[in-house]
Coordinates of C-alpha atoms and ligand atoms in Angstrom, one line a residue:
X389 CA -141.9 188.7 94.2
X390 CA -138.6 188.8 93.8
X391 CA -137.7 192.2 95.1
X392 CA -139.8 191.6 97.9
X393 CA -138.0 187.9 98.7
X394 CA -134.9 190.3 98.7
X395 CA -135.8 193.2 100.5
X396 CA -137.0 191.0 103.0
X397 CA -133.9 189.4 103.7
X398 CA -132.1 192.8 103.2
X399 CA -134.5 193.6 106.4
X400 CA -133.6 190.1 108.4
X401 CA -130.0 190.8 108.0
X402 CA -130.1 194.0 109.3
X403 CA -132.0 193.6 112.2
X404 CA -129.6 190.7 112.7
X405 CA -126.8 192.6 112.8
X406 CA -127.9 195.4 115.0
X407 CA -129.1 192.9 117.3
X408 CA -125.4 191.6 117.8
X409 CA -124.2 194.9 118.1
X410 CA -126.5 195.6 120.9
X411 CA -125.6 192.4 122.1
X412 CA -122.0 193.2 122.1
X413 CA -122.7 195.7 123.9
X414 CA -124.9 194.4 126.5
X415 CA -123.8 193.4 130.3
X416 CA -127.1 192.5 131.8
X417 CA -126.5 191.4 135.2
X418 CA -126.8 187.5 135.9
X419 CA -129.0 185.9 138.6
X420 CA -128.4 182.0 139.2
X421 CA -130.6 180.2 141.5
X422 CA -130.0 176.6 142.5
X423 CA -131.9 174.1 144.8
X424 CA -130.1 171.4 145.8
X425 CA -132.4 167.9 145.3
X426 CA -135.4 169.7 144.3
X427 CA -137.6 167.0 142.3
X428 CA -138.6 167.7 139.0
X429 CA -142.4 167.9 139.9
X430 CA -142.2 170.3 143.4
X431 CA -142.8 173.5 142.0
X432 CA -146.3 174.9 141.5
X433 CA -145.3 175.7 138.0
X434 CA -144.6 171.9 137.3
X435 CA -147.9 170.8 138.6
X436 CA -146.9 170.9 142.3
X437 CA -150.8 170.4 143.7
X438 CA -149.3 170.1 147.8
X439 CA -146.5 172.9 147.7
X440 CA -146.8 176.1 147.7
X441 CA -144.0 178.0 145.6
X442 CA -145.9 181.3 144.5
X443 CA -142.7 183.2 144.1
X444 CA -140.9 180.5 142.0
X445 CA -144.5 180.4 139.8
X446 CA -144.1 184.1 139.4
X447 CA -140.2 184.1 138.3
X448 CA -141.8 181.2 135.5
X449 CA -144.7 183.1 134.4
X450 CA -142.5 186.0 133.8
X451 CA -140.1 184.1 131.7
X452 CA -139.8 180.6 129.8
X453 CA -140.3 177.5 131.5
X454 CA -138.1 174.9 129.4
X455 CA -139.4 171.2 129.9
X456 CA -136.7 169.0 128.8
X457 CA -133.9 170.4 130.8
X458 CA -131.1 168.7 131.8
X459 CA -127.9 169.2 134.1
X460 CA -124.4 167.0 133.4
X461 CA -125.0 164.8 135.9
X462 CA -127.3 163.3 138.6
X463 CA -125.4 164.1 141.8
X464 CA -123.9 167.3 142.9
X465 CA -120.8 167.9 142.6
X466 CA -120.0 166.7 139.0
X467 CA -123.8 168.6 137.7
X468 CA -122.1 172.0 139.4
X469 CA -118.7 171.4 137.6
X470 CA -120.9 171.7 134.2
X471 CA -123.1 174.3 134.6
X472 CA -120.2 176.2 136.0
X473 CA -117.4 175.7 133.1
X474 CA -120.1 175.1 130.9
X475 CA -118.9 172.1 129.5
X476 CA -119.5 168.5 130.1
X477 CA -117.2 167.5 133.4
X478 CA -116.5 164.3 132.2
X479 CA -114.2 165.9 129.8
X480 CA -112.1 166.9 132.5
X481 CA -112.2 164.3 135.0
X482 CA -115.2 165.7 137.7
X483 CA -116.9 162.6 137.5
X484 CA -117.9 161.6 141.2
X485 CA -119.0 163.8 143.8
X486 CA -115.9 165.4 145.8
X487 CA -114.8 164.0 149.2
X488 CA -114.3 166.9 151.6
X489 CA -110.0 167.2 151.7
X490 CA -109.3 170.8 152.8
X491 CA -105.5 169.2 152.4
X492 CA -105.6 168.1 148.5
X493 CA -105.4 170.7 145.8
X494 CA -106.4 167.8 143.1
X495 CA -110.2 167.0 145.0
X496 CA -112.4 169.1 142.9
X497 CA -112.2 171.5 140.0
X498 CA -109.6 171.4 138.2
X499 CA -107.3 174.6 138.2
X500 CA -106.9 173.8 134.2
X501 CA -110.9 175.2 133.7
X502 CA -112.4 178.6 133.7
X503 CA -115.3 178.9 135.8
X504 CA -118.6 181.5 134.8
X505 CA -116.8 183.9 137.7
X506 CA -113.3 183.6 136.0
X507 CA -114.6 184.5 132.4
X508 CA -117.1 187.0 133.9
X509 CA -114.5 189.3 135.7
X510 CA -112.2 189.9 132.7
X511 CA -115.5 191.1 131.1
X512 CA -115.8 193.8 134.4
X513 CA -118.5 191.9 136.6
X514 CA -118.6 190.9 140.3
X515 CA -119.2 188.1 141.1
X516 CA -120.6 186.1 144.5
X517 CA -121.6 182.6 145.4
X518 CA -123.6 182.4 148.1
X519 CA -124.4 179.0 149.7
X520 CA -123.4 175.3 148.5
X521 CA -119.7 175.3 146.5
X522 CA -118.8 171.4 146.2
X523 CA -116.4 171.8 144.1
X524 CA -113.2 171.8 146.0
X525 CA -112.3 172.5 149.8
X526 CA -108.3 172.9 149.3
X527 CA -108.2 177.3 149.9
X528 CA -106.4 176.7 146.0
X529 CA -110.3 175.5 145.1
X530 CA -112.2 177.9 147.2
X531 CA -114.2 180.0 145.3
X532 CA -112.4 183.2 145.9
X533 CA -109.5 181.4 144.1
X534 CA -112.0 180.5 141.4
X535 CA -113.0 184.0 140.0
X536 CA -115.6 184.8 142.4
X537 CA -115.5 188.3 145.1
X538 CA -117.5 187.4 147.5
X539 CA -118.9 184.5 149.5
X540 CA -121.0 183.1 152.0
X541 CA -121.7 179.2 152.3
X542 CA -120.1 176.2 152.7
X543 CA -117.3 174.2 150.4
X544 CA -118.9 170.5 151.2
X545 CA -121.7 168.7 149.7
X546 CA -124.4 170.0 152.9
X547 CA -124.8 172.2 156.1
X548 CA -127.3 171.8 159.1
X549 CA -129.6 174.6 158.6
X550 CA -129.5 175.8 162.4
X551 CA -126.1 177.2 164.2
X552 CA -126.5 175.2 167.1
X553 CA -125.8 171.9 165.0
X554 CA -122.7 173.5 163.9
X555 CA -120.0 172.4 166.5
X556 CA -116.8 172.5 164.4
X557 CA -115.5 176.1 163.7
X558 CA -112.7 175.8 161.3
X559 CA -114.2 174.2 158.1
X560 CA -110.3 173.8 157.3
X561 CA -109.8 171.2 160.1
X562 CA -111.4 168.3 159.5
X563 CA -110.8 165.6 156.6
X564 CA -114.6 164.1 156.7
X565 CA -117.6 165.0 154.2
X566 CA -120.0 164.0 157.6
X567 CA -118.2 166.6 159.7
X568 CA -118.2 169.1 157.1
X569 CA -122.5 169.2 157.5
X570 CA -121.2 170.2 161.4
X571 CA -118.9 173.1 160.5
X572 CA -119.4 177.0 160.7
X573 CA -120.5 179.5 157.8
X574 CA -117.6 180.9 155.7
X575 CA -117.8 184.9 155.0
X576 CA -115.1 184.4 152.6
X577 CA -111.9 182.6 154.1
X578 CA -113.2 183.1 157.4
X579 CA -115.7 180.9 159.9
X580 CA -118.7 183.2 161.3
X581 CA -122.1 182.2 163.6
X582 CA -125.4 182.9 161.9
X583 CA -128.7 183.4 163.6
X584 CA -132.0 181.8 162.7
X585 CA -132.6 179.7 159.6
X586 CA -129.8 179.4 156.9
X587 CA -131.9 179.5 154.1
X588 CA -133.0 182.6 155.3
X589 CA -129.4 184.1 156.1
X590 CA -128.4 183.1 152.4
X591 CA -131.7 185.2 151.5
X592 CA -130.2 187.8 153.3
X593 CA -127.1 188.0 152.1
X594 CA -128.1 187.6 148.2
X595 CA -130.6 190.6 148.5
X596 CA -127.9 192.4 150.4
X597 CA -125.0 191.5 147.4
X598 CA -127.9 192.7 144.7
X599 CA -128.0 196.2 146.4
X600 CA -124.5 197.2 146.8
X601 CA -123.4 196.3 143.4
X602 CA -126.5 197.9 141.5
X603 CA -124.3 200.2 140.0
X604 CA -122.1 197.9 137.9
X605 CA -122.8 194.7 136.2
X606 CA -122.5 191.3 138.7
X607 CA -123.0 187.8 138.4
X608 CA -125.3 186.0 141.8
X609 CA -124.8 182.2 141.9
X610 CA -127.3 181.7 144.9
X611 CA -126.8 178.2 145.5
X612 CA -129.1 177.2 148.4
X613 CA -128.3 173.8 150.0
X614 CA -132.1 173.3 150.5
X615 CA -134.0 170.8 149.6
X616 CA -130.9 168.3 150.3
X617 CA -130.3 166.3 153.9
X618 CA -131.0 166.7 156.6
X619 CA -134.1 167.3 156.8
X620 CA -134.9 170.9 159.0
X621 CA -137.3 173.7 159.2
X622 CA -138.4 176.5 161.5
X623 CA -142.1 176.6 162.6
X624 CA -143.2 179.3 160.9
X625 CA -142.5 177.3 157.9
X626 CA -143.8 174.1 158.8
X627 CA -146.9 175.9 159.7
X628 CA -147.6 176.9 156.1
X629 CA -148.3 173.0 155.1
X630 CA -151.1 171.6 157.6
X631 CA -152.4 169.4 155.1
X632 CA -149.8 167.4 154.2
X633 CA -149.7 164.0 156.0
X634 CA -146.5 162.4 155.8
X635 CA -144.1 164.1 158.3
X636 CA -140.9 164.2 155.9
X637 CA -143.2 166.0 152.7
X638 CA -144.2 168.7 155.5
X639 CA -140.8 168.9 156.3
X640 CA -139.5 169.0 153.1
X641 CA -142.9 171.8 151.8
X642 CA -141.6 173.8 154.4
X643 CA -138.0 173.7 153.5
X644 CA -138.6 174.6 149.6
X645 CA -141.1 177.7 151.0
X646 CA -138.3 179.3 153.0
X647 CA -136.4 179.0 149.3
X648 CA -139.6 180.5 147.7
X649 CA -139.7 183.5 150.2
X650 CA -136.1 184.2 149.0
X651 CA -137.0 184.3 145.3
X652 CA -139.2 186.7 145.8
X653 CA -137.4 188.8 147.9
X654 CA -134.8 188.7 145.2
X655 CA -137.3 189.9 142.7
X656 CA -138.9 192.4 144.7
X657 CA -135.2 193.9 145.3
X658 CA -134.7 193.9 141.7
X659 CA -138.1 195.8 141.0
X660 CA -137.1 198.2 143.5
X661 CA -134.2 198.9 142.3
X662 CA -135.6 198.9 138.6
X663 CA -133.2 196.2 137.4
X664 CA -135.6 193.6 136.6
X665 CA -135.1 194.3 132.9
X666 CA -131.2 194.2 132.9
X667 CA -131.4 190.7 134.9
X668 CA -130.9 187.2 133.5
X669 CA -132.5 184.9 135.6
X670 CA -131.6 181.2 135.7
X671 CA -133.7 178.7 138.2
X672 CA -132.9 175.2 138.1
X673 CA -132.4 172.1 140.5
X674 CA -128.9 170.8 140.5
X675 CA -129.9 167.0 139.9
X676 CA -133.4 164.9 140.6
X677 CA -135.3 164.4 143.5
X678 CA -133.5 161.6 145.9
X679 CA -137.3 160.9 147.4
X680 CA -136.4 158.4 150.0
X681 CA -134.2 160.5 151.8
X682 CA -136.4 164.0 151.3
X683 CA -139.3 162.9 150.1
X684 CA -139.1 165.1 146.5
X685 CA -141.4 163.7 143.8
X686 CA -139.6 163.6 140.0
X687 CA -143.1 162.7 138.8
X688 CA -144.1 161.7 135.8
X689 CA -140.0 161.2 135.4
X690 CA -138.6 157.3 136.0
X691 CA -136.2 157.2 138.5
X692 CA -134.2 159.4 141.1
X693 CA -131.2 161.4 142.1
X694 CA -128.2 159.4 140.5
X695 CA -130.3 157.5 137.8
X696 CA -129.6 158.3 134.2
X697 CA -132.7 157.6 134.0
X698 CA -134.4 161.0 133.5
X699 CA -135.7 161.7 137.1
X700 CA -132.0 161.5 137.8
X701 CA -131.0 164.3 135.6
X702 CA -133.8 166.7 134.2
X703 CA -134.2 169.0 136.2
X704 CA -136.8 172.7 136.7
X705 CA -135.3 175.0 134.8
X706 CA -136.5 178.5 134.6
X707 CA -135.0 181.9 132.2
X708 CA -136.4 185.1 133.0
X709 CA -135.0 188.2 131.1
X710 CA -137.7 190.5 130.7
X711 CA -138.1 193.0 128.1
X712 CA -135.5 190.3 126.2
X713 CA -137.4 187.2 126.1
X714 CA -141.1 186.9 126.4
X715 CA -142.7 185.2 129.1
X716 CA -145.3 183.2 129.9
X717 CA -144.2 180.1 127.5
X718 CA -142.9 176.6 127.5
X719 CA -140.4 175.6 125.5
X720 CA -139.6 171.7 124.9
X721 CA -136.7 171.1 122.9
X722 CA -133.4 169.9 124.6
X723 CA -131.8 172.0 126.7
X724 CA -129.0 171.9 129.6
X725 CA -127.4 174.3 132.2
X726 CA -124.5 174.2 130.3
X727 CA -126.5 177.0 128.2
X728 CA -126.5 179.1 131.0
X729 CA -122.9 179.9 130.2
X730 CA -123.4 179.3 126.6
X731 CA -125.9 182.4 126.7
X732 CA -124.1 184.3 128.7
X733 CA -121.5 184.2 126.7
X734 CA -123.1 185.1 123.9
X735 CA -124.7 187.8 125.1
X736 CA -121.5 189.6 126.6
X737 CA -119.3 188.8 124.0
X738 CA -117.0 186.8 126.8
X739 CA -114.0 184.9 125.3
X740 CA -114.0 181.6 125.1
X741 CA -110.3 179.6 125.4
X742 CA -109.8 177.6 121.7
X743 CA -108.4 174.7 124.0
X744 CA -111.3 174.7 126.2
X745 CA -115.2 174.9 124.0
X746 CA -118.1 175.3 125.7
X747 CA -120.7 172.6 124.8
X748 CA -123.4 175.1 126.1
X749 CA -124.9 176.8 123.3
X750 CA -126.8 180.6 123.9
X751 CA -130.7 180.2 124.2
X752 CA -132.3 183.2 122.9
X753 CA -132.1 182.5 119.5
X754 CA -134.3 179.4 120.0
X755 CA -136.5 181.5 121.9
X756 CA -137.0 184.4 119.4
X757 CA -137.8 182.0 116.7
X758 CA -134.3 183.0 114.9
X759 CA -133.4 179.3 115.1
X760 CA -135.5 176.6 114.6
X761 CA -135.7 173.3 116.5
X762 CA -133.9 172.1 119.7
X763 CA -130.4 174.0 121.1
X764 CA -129.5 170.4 121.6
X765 CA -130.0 167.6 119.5
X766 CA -128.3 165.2 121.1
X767 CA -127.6 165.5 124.7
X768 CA -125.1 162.8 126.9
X769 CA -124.6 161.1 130.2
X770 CA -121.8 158.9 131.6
X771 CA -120.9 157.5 135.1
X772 CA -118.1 156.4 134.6
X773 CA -118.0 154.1 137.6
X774 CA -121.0 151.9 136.7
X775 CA -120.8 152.6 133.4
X776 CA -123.9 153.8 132.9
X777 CA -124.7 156.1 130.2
X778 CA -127.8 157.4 128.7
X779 CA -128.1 159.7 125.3
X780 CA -130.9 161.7 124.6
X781 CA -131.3 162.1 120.9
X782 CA -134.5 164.4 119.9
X783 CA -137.8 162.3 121.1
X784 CA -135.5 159.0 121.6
X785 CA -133.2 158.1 124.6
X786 CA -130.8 155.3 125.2
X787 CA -129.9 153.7 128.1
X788 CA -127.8 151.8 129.4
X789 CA -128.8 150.9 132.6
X790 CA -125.4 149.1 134.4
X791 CA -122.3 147.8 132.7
X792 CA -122.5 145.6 129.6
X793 CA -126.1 145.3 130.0
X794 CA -127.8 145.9 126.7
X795 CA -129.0 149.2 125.7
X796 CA -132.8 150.4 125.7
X797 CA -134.6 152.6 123.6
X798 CA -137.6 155.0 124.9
X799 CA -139.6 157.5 122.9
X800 CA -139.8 160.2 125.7
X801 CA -142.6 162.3 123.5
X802 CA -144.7 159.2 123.9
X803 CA -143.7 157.8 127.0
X804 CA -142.3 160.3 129.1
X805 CA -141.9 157.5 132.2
X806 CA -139.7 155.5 130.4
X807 CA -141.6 152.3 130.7
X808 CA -141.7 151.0 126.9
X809 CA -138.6 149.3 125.9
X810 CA -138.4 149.9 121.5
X811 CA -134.9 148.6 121.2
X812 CA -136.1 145.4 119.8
X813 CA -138.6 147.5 117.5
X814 CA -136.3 150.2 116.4
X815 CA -132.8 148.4 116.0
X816 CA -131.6 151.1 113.7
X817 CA -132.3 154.4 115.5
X818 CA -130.4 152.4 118.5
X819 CA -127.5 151.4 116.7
X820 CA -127.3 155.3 115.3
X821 CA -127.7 156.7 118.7
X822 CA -125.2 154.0 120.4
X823 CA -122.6 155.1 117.7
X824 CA -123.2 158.9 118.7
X825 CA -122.3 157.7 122.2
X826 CA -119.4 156.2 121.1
X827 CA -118.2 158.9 119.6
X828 CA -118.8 161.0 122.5
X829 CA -117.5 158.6 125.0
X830 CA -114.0 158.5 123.0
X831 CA -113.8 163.0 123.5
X832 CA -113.7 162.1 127.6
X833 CA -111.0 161.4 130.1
X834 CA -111.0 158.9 132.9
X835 CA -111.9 160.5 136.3
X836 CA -109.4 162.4 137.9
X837 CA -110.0 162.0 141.7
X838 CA -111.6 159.7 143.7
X839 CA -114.9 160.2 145.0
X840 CA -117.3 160.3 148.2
X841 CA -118.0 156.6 147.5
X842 CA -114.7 155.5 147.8
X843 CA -114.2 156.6 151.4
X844 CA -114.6 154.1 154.4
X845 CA -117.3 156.7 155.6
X846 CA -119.6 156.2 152.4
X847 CA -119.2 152.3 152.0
X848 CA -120.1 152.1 156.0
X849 CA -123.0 154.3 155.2
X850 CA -124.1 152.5 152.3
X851 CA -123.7 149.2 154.3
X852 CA -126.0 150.5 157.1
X853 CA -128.6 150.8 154.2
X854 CA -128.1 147.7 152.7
X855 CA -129.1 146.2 156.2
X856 CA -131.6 148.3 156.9
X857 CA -133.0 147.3 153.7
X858 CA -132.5 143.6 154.0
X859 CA -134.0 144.2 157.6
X860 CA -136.8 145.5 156.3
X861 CA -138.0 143.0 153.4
X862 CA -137.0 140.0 156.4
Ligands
LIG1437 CA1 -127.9 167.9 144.6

């Protein structure tokens, strides 16, 4: 029994190690799709039953769909500033969502971090970001100062989706997140007119990036602005959805197709091309569903974009890596899009500054069964603003909804809405999870810049809505 016990393990260890060989080895390319206020139920492969995202469903079916994903934060910005350093941003001060200040070096991501592009290119990739940036609109931030080759897209938080809205040429000249919707495309430094739909031209431009570097390994962050504001879609689209009533849903359907044609033209490039097998595959939303304003649905999740509840922050998250990882499964334990670094790391053997850890963590030996249990056990969320946090600790989450308000506790296996309140019933697991926040909380810096909701524009904005509101329960 013995012997066998040992020759056994003798086998395991040697499999091991010539599976981190090959790993060190291995440059797979790297595919990164991200919506932009996608809800955390509008995907067929969620349960979607009105839209229709046959592509998306394909991508999932042909990898692992992982249920308890989550990004770093519930609004833009600071959830890009994570997945792309692969580390929690409130470590280094990305805590609010940018204002648009082509004049201030500070206003965004911080020169101090590595981004996925920077650590990517000393390991020999090309990289391209094509669509939304938001972190940074001083040229020092732009992306092509950030480690990336190419891009096409936009530095502020959104972008009309049709040319003629776009009356401002030079991105560079204004000083106003609103006007930065209005201004032209970026080919790299410089403004160019698109034709058509601009979903479609970022489509276009990430099946085009895929074909001329098949000959050497590159990294595609496809960052569509769509789902987000405002609210726009071609005919052809909108003609898909018939059946759905309520004129926003229809809108937003048709929106999230155009996105859906683009996955599968990406795949069907990379099946041409017979890459398919040398391709991670990352799909996730960037934060929840924000349903009044584009009518996403984060069902069965409890709250929206910018809650720490968890439809604020968990998100549709997708790995495809065929021939690598089997498909066709669900996996449940915690996860974030931090790990999309944290893999990629792993896999490519990229070096990681001592000063500067990733809290990503590599995926694929949770999904070979080499490791057992969750690659997160504890997962975190602060604003610091509100001070809101909320710590996801295996089944159990605490909240704490606004400043000094006392903490809840939810068992998420149980009640996935967040709806039963066991703080009262489980004093003890609070207290241990409140002291892991703690703990956490103390590793963070203050934020560093100050955000969208500071400027005049925001507050008139948000005191539009608060009359609207009032307006409307009168
Ligand atoms: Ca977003």
């Amino acid at each position: 029994m013995k012997t066998i016990t040992k020759s056994i393990l003798a086998l395991t260890v040697t499999t091991l190690a010539g599976s981190l060989l090959a790993a060190e080895r291995a440059t797979p390319n790297i595919i990164v799709i991200m919506t932009d206020d996608q809800g955390y139920a509008d995907a067929g492969f969620q349960g979607s039953k009105d839209l229709r995202t046959p592509h998306m469903d394909a991508l999932a079916e042909s990898g692992v769909v992982f249920t308890d994903a989550y990004v770093t934060y519930p609004v833009c910005g600071p959830s890009r500033a994570g997945f792309i350093t692969g580390r929690y941003p409130q470590r280094f001060g990305f805590e609010r969502n940018p204002q648009y200040r082509p004049d201030d070096p500070e206003m965004g991501l911080p020169l101090s971090e590595d981004t996925m592009a920077d650590l990517l290119a000393k390991a020999g990739y090309t990289s391209a970001i094509i669509g939304k940036w938001h972190l940074g609109a001083h040229p020092d931030l732009h992306p092509l100062n950030r480690g990336f080759d190419f891009f096409y897209g936009h530095l502020g938080g959104g972008k009309h989706y049709f040319q003629e809205h776009l009356t401002i040429r030079d991105p560079m000249s204004i000083r106003n997140e609103g006007q930065s919707y209005r201004t032209w495309i970026q080919r790299d430094f410089e403004p160019e007119k698109f034709e058509g739909y601009l979903t479609d031209r970022f489509s276009d431009e990430a099946v085009r990036f895929i074909a001329e570097n098949k000959e050497q390994p590159f990294f595609l962050f496809l960052s569509y602005n769509a789902p987000h504001t405002p609210m726009q879609a071609p005919e052809e689209y909108l003609e898909r959805f018939p059946d759905i009533e309520n004129p926003l849903r229809r809108i937003y359907a048709a929106m999230l197709s155009a996105v859906d044609d683009g996955v599968g033209r990406i795949l069907a490039k990379l099946d041409d091309l017979e890459l398919r097998e040398n391709t991670m595959i990352f799909f996730l939303s960037d934060n929840g569903g924000p349903t009044d304003a584009n009518a996403s649905d984060n069902r069965p999740l409890r709250g929206y974009k910018s809650d720490v509840y968890d439809g604020g922050w968990r998100v549709p998250f997708v790995f495809s890596w065929p021939g690598t990882v089997e498909g066709g499964k669900r996996f449940h334990g915690i996860t974030s899009a931090m790990d999309i670094l944290g893999t990629a790391a792993a896999v490519i053997g990229l070096e990681i500054a001592e000063e500067r850890p990733l809290d990503g963590v590599n995926l694929l030996p949770y999904l070979s069964g080499e490791k057992e249990g969750a690659p997160h056990e504890v997962i975190y969320l602060r604003k610091f603003d509100q001070q809101r946090f909320a710590v996801r600790q295996g089944d159990y989450k605490l909240v704490i909804p606004y400043r000094e308000q006392s903490p809840h506790l939810f068992n998420l296996r149980r009640d996935i809405g967040e709806t039963r309140d066991l703080a009262d019933k489980h004093p003890d697991i609070l207290a241990e999870i409140d002291r892991m926040r703690l703990s956490w909380d103390a590793e963070l810096i203050e934020p560093r810049f100050l955000g969208l909701m500071h400027t005049e524009e925001w507050q008139r904005r948000m005191r539009q809505w608060r009359e609207q509101e009032e307006e409307s329960e009168n």
